PDB file of C-alpha atoms in Angstrom:
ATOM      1  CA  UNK A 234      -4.519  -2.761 -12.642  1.00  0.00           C
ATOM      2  CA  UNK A 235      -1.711  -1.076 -14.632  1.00  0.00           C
ATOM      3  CA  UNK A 236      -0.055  -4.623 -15.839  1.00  0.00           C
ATOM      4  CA  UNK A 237      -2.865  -6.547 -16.833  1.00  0.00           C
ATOM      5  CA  UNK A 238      -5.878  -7.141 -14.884  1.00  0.00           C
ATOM      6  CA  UNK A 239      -8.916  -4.430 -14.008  1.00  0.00           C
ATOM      7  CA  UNK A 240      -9.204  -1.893 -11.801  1.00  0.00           C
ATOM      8  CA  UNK A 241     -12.630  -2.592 -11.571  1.00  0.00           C
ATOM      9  CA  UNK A 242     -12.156  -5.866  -9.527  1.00  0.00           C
ATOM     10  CA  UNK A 243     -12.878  -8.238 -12.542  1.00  0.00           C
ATOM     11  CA  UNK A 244     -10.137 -10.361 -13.038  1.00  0.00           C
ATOM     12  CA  UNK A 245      -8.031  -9.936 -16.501  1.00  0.00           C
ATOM     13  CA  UNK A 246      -5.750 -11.603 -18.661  1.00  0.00           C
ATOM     14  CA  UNK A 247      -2.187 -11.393 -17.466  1.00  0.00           C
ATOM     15  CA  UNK A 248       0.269 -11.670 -14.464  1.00  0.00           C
ATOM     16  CA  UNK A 249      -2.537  -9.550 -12.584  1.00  0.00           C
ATOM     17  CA  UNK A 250      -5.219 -11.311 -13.406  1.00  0.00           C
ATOM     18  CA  UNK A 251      -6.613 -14.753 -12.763  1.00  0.00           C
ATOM     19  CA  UNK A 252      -3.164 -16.271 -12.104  1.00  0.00           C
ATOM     20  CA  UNK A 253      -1.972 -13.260  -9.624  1.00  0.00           C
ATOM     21  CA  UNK A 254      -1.615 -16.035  -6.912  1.00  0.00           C
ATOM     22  CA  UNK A 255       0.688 -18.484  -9.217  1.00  0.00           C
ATOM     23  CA  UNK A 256       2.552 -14.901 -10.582  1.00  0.00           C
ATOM     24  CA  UNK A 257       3.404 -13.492  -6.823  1.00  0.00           C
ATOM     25  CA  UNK A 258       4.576 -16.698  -5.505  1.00  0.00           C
ATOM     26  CA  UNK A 259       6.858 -17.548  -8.497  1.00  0.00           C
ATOM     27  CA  UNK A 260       8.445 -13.863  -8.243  1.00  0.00           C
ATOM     28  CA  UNK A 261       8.399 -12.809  -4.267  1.00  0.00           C
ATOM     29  CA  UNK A 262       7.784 -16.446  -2.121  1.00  0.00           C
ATOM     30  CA  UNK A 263      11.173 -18.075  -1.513  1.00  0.00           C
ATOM     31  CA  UNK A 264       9.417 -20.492   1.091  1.00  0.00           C
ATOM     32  CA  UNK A 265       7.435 -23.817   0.802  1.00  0.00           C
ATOM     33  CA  UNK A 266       4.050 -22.586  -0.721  1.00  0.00           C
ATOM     34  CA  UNK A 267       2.533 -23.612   2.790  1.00  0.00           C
ATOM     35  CA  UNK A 268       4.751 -20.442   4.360  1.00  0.00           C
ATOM     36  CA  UNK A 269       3.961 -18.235   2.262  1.00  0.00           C
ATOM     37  CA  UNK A 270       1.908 -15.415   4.272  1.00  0.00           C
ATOM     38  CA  UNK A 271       2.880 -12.375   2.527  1.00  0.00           C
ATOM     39  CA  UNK A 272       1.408 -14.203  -0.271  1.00  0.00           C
ATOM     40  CA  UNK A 273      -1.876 -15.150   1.254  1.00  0.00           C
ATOM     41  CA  UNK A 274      -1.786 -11.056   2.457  1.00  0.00           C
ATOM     42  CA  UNK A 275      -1.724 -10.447  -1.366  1.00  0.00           C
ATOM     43  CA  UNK A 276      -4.381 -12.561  -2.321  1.00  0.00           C
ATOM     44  CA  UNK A 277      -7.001 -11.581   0.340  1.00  0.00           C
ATOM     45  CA  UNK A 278      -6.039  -7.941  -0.678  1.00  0.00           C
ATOM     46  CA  UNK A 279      -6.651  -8.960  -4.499  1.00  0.00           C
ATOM     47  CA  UNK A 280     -10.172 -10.195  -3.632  1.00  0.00           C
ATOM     48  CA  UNK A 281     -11.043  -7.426  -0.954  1.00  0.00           C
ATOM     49  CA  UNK A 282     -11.170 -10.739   1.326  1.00  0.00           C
ATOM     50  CA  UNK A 283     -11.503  -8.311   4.784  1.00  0.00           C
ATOM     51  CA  UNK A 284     -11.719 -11.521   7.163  1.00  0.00           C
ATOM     52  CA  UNK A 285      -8.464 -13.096   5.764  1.00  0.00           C
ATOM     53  CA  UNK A 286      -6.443 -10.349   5.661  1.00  0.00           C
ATOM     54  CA  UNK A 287      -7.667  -9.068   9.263  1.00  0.00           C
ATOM     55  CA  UNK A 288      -7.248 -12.746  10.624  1.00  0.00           C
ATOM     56  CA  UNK A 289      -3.251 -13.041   8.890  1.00  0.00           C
ATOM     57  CA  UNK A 290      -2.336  -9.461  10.397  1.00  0.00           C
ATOM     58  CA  UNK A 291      -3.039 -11.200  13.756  1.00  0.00           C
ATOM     59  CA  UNK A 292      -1.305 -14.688  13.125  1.00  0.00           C
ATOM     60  CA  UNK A 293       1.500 -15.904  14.791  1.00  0.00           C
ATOM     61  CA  UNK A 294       2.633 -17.538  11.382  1.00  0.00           C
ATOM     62  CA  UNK A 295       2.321 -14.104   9.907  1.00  0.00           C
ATOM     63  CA  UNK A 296       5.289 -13.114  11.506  1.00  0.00           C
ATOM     64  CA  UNK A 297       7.284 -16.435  11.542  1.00  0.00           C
ATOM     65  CA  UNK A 298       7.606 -16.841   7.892  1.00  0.00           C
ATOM     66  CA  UNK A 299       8.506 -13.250   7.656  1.00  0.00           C
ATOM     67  CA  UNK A 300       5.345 -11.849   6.119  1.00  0.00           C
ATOM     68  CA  UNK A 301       4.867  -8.126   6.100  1.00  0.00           C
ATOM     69  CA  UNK A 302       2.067  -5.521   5.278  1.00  0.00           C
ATOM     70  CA  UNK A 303       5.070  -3.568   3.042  1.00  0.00           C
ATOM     71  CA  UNK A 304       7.223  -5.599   0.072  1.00  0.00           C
ATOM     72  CA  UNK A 305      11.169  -5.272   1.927  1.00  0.00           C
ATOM     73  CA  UNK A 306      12.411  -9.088   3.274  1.00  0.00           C
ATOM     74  CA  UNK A 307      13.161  -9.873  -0.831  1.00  0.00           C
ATOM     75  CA  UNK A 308      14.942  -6.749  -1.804  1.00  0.00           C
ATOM     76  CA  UNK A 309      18.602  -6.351  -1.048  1.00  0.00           C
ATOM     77  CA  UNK A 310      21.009  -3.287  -1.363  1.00  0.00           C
ATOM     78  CA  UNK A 311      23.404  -5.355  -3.610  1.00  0.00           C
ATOM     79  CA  UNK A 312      22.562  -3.900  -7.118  1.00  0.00           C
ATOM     80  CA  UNK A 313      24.733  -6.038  -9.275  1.00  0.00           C
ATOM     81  CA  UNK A 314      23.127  -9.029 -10.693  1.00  0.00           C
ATOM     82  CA  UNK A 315      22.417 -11.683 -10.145  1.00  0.00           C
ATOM     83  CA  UNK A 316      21.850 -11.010  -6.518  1.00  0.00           C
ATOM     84  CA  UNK A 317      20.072  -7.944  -6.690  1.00  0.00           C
ATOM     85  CA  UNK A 318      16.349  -7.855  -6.976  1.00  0.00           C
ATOM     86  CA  UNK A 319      14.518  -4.415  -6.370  1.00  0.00           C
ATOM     87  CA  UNK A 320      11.063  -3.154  -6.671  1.00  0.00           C
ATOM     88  CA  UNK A 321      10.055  -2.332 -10.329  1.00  0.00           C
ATOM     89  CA  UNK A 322       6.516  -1.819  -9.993  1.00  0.00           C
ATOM     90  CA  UNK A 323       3.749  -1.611  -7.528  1.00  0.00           C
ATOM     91  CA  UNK A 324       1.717  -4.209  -8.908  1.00  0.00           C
ATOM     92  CA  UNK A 325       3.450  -6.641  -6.448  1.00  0.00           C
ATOM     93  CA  UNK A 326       2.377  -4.738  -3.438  1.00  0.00           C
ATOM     94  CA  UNK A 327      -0.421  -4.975  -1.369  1.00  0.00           C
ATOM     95  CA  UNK A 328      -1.539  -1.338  -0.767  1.00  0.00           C
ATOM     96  CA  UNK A 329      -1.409  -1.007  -4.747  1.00  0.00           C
ATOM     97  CA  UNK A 330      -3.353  -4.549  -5.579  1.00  0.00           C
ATOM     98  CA  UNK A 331      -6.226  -3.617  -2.849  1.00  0.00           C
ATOM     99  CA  UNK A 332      -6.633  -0.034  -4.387  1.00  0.00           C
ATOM    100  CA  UNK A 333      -6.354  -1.054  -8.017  1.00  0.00           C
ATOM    101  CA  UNK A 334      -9.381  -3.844  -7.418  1.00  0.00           C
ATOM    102  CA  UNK A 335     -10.949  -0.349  -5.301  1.00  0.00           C
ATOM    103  CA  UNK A 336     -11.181  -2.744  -1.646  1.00  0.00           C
ATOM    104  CA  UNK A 337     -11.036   0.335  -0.125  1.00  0.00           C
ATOM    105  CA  UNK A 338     -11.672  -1.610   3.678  1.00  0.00           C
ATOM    106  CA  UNK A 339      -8.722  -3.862   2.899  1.00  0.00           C
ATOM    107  CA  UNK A 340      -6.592  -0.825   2.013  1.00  0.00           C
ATOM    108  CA  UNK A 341      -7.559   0.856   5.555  1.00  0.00           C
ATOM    109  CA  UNK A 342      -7.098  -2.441   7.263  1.00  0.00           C
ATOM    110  CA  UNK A 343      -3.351  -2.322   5.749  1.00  0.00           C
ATOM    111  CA  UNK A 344      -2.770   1.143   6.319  1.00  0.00           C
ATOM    112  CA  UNK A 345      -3.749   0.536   9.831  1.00  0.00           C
ATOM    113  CA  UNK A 346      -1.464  -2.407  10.770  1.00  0.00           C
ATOM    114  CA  UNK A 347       1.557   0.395   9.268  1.00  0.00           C
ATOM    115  CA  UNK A 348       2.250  -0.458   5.811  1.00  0.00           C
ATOM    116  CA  UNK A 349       4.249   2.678   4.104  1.00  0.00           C
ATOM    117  CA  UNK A 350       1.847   4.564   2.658  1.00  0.00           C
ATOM    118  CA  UNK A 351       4.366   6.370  -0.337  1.00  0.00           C
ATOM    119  CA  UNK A 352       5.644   2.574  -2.187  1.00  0.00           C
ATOM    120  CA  UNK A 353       4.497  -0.096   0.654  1.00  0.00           C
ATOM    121  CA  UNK A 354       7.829  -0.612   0.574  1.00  0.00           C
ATOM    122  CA  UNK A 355      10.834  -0.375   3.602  1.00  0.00           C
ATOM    123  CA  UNK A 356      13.248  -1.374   1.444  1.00  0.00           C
ATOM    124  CA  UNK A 357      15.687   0.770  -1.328  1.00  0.00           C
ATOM    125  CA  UNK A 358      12.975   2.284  -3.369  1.00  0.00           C
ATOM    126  CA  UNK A 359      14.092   3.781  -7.419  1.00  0.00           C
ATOM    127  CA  UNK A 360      11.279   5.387  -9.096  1.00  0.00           C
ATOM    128  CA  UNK A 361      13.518   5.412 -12.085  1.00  0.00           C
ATOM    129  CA  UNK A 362      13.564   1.380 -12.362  1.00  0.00           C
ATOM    130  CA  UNK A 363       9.556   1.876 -12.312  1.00  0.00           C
ATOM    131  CA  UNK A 364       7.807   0.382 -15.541  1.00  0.00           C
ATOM    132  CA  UNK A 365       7.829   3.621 -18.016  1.00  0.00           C
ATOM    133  CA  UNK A 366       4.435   5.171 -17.260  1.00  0.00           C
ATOM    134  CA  UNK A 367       3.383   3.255 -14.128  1.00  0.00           C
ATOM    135  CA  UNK A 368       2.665   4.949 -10.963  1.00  0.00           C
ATOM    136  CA  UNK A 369       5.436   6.355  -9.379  1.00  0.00           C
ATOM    137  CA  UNK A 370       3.547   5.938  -5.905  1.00  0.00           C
ATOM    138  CA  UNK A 371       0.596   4.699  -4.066  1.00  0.00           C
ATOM    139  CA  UNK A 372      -1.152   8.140  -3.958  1.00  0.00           C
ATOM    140  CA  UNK A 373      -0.151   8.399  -7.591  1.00  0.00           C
ATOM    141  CA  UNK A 374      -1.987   4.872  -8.202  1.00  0.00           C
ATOM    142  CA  UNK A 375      -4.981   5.863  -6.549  1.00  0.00           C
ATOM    143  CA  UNK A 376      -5.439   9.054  -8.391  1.00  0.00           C
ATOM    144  CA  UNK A 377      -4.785   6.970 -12.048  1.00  0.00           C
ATOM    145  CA  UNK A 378      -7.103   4.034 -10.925  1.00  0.00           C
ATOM    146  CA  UNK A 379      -9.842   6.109 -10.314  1.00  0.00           C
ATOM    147  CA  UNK A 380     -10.564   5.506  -6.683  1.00  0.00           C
ATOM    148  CA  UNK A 381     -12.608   7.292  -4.262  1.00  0.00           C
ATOM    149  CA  UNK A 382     -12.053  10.392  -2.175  1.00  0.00           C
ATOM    150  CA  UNK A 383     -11.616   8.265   0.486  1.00  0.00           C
ATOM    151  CA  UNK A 384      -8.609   6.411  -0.902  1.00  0.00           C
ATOM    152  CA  UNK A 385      -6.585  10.320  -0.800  1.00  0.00           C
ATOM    153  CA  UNK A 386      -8.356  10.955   2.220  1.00  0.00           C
ATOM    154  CA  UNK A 387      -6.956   7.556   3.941  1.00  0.00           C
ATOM    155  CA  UNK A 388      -3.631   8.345   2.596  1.00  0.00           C
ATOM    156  CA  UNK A 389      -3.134  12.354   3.551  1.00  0.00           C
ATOM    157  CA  UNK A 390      -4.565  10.643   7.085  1.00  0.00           C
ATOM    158  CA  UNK A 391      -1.448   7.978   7.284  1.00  0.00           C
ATOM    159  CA  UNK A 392       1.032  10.579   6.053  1.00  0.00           C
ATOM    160  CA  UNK A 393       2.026   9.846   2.534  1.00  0.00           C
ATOM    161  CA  UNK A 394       4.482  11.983   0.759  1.00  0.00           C
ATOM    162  CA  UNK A 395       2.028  14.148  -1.348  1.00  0.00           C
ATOM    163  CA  UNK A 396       4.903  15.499  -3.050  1.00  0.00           C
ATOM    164  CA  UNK A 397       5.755  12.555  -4.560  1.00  0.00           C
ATOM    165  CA  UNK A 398       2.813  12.731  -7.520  1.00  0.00           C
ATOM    166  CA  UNK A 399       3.146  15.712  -9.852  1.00  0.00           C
ATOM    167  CA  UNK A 400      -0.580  16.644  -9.923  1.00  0.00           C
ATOM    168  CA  UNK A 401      -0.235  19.443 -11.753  1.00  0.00           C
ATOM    169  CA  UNK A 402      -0.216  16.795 -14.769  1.00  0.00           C
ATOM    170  CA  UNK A 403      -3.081  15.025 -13.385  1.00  0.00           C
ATOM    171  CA  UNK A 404      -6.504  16.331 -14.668  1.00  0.00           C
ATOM    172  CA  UNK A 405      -9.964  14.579 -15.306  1.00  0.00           C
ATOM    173  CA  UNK A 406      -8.403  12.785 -18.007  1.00  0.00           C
ATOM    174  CA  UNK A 407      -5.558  10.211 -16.817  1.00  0.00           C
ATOM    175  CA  UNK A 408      -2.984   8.115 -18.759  1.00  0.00           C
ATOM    176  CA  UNK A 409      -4.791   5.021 -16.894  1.00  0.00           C
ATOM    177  CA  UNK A 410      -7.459   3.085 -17.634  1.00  0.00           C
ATOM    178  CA  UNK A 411     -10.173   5.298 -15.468  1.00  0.00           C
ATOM    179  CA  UNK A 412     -10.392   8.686 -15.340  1.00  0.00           C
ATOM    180  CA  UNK A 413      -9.394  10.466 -12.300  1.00  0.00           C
ATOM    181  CA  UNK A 414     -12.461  10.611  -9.710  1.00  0.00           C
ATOM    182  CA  UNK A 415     -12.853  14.627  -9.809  1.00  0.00           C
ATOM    183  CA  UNK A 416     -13.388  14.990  -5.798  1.00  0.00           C
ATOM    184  CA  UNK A 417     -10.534  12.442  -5.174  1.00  0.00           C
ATOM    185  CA  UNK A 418      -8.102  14.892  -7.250  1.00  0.00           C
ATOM    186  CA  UNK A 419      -9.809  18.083  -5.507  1.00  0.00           C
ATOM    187  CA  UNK A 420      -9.408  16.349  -2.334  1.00  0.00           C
ATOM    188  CA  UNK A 421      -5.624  15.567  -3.167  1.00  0.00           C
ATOM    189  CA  UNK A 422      -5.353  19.397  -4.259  1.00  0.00           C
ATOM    190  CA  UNK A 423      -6.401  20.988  -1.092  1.00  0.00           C
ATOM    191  CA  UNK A 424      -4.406  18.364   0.854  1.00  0.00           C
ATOM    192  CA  UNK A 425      -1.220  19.175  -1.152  1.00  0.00           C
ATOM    193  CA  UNK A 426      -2.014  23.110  -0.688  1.00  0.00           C
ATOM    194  CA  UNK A 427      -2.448  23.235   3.092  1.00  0.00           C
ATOM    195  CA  UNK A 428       0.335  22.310   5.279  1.00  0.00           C
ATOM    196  CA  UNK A 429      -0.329  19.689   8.104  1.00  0.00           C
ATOM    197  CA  UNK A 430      -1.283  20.277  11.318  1.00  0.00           C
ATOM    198  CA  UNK A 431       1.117  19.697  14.212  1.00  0.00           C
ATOM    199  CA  UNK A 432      -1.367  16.904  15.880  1.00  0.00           C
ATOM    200  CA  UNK A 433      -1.206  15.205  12.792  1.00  0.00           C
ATOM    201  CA  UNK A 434       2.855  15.331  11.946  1.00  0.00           C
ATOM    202  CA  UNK A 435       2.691  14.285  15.809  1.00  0.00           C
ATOM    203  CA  UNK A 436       0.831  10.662  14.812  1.00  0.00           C
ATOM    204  CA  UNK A 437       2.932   9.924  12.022  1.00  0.00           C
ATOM    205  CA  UNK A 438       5.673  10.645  13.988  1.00  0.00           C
ATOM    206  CA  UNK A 439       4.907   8.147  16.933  1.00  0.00           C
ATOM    207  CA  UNK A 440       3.087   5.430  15.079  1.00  0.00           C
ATOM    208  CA  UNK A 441       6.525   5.505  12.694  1.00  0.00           C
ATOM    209  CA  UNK A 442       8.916   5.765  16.166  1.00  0.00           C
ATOM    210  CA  UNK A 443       6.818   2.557  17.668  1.00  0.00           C
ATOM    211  CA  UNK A 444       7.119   0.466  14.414  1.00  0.00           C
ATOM    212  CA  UNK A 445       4.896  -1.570  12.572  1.00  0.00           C
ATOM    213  CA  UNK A 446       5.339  -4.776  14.759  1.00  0.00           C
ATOM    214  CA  UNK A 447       4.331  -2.410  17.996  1.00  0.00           C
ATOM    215  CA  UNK A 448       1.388  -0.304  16.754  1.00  0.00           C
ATOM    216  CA  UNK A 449      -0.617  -3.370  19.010  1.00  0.00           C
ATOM    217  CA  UNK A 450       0.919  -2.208  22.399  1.00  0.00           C
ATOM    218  CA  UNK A 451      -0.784   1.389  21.719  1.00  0.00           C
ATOM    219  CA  UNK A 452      -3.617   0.354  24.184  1.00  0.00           C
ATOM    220  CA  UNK A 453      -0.660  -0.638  26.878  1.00  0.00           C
ATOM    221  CA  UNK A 454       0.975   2.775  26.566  1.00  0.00           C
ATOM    222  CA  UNK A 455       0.485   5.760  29.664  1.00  0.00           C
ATOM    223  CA  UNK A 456      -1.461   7.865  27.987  1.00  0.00           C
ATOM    224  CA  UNK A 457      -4.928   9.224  28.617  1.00  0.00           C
ATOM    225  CA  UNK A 458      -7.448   7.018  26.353  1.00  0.00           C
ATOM    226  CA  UNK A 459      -8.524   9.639  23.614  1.00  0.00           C
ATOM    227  CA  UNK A 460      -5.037  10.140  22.942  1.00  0.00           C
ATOM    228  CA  UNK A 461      -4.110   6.341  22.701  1.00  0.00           C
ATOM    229  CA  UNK A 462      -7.702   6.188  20.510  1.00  0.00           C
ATOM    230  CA  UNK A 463      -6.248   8.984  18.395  1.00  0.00           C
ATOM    231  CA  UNK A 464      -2.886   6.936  17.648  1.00  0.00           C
ATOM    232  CA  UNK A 465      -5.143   3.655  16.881  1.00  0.00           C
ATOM    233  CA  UNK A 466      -7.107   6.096  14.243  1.00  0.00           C
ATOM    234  CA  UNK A 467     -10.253   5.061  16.383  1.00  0.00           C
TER     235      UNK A 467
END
């Protein structure tokens, strides 16, 4: 990861490393420790745990404690300290930890249950507060971390911003700590080049309209099977 830690998946010194549960819970878990889904989400995303992130996505607790597959319930609008506390950096989200440690199941699983896919973030996002030379978005993150085609190819699919990464100062060789996987850059390219198609604006445009909390009544919906399959991303 960008602040300590590698992208590999080995664990490294620092707030991302071996004490990323202890960090996230002192900085974003106002709760008893015991309540503290959104924390548990982070974990199982940090160790590419695919059971335990599937399993809190579907508990009842999840939602009680006000845990959430995007970092928003701590942020306020209120910028004048000592109330305000906004995103800074990625590092503390979800979508960035699972494709920094390259769990690229655990970063479909999230993008399925409807976490943002630009900052994993629903609340007041200011690239400029961003750590000087950190991502400025997920998509950006993926391409710096190294990952897979299949991380871009996940992304483009969910509907991410692609304008938000200025590729053209992206090549082979990165400011991060990997180089930039050649097809995954190619693939981001093309994607940036071509406009989307209408079916796809379409899908993005409902699954955003239901909500994340209602993307599990797609199967209840009207609608002809392959089209409620095609919302799912089945």
């Amino acid at each position: 990861m960008a602040e300590g830690g590698g992208p590999d998946g080995r664990a490294g010194p620092g707030p991302a490393g071996p004490n990323l549960k202890e960090w996230l819970r002192e900085q974003f878990c106002d709760h008893p420790l015991e309540h503290c889904e959104d924390t548990r989400l982070h974990d199982a995303a940090y160790v590419g745990d695919l059971q335990t992130l599937r399993n809190l996505l579907q508990d009842e607790s999840y939602r009680r404690y006000g845990a959430d597959v995007d970092v928003n319930h701590h942020l306020t609008p209120d910028t004048r300290p000592p109330f305000s506390r906004r995103l800074t950096s990625l590092v503390v989200c979800p979508l960035y930890i699972s494709a920094a440690y390259h769990n690229l199941q655990c970063f479909r699983l999230l993008l399925h249950a409807g976490a943002n896919p630009d900052f994993n973030c629903n609340g007041p996002v200011n690239t400029q507060e961003f750590y000087r030379g950190s991502p400025g978005c997920v998509m950006d993150a993926v391409l710096r971390h190294g990952c897979e085609a299949a991380f871009v190819s996940l992304l483009v699919e969910f509907g991410a911003n692609l304008n938000l990464v200025k590729w053209e100062s992206l090549g082979p060789e990165s400011r991060g700590r990997r180089k930039v996987d050649p097809e995954a850059l190619q693939l981001f390219r093309e994607a940036r080049s071509i406009p989307r198609t209408l079916l796809s604006l379409c899908r993005v445009a409902v699954r955003r309209a239901l909500g994340k909390y209602r993307l599990h009544l797609i199967p209840l919906l009207p609608l002809p099977d392959p089209i409620k399959k095609f919302l799912l991303h089945e």
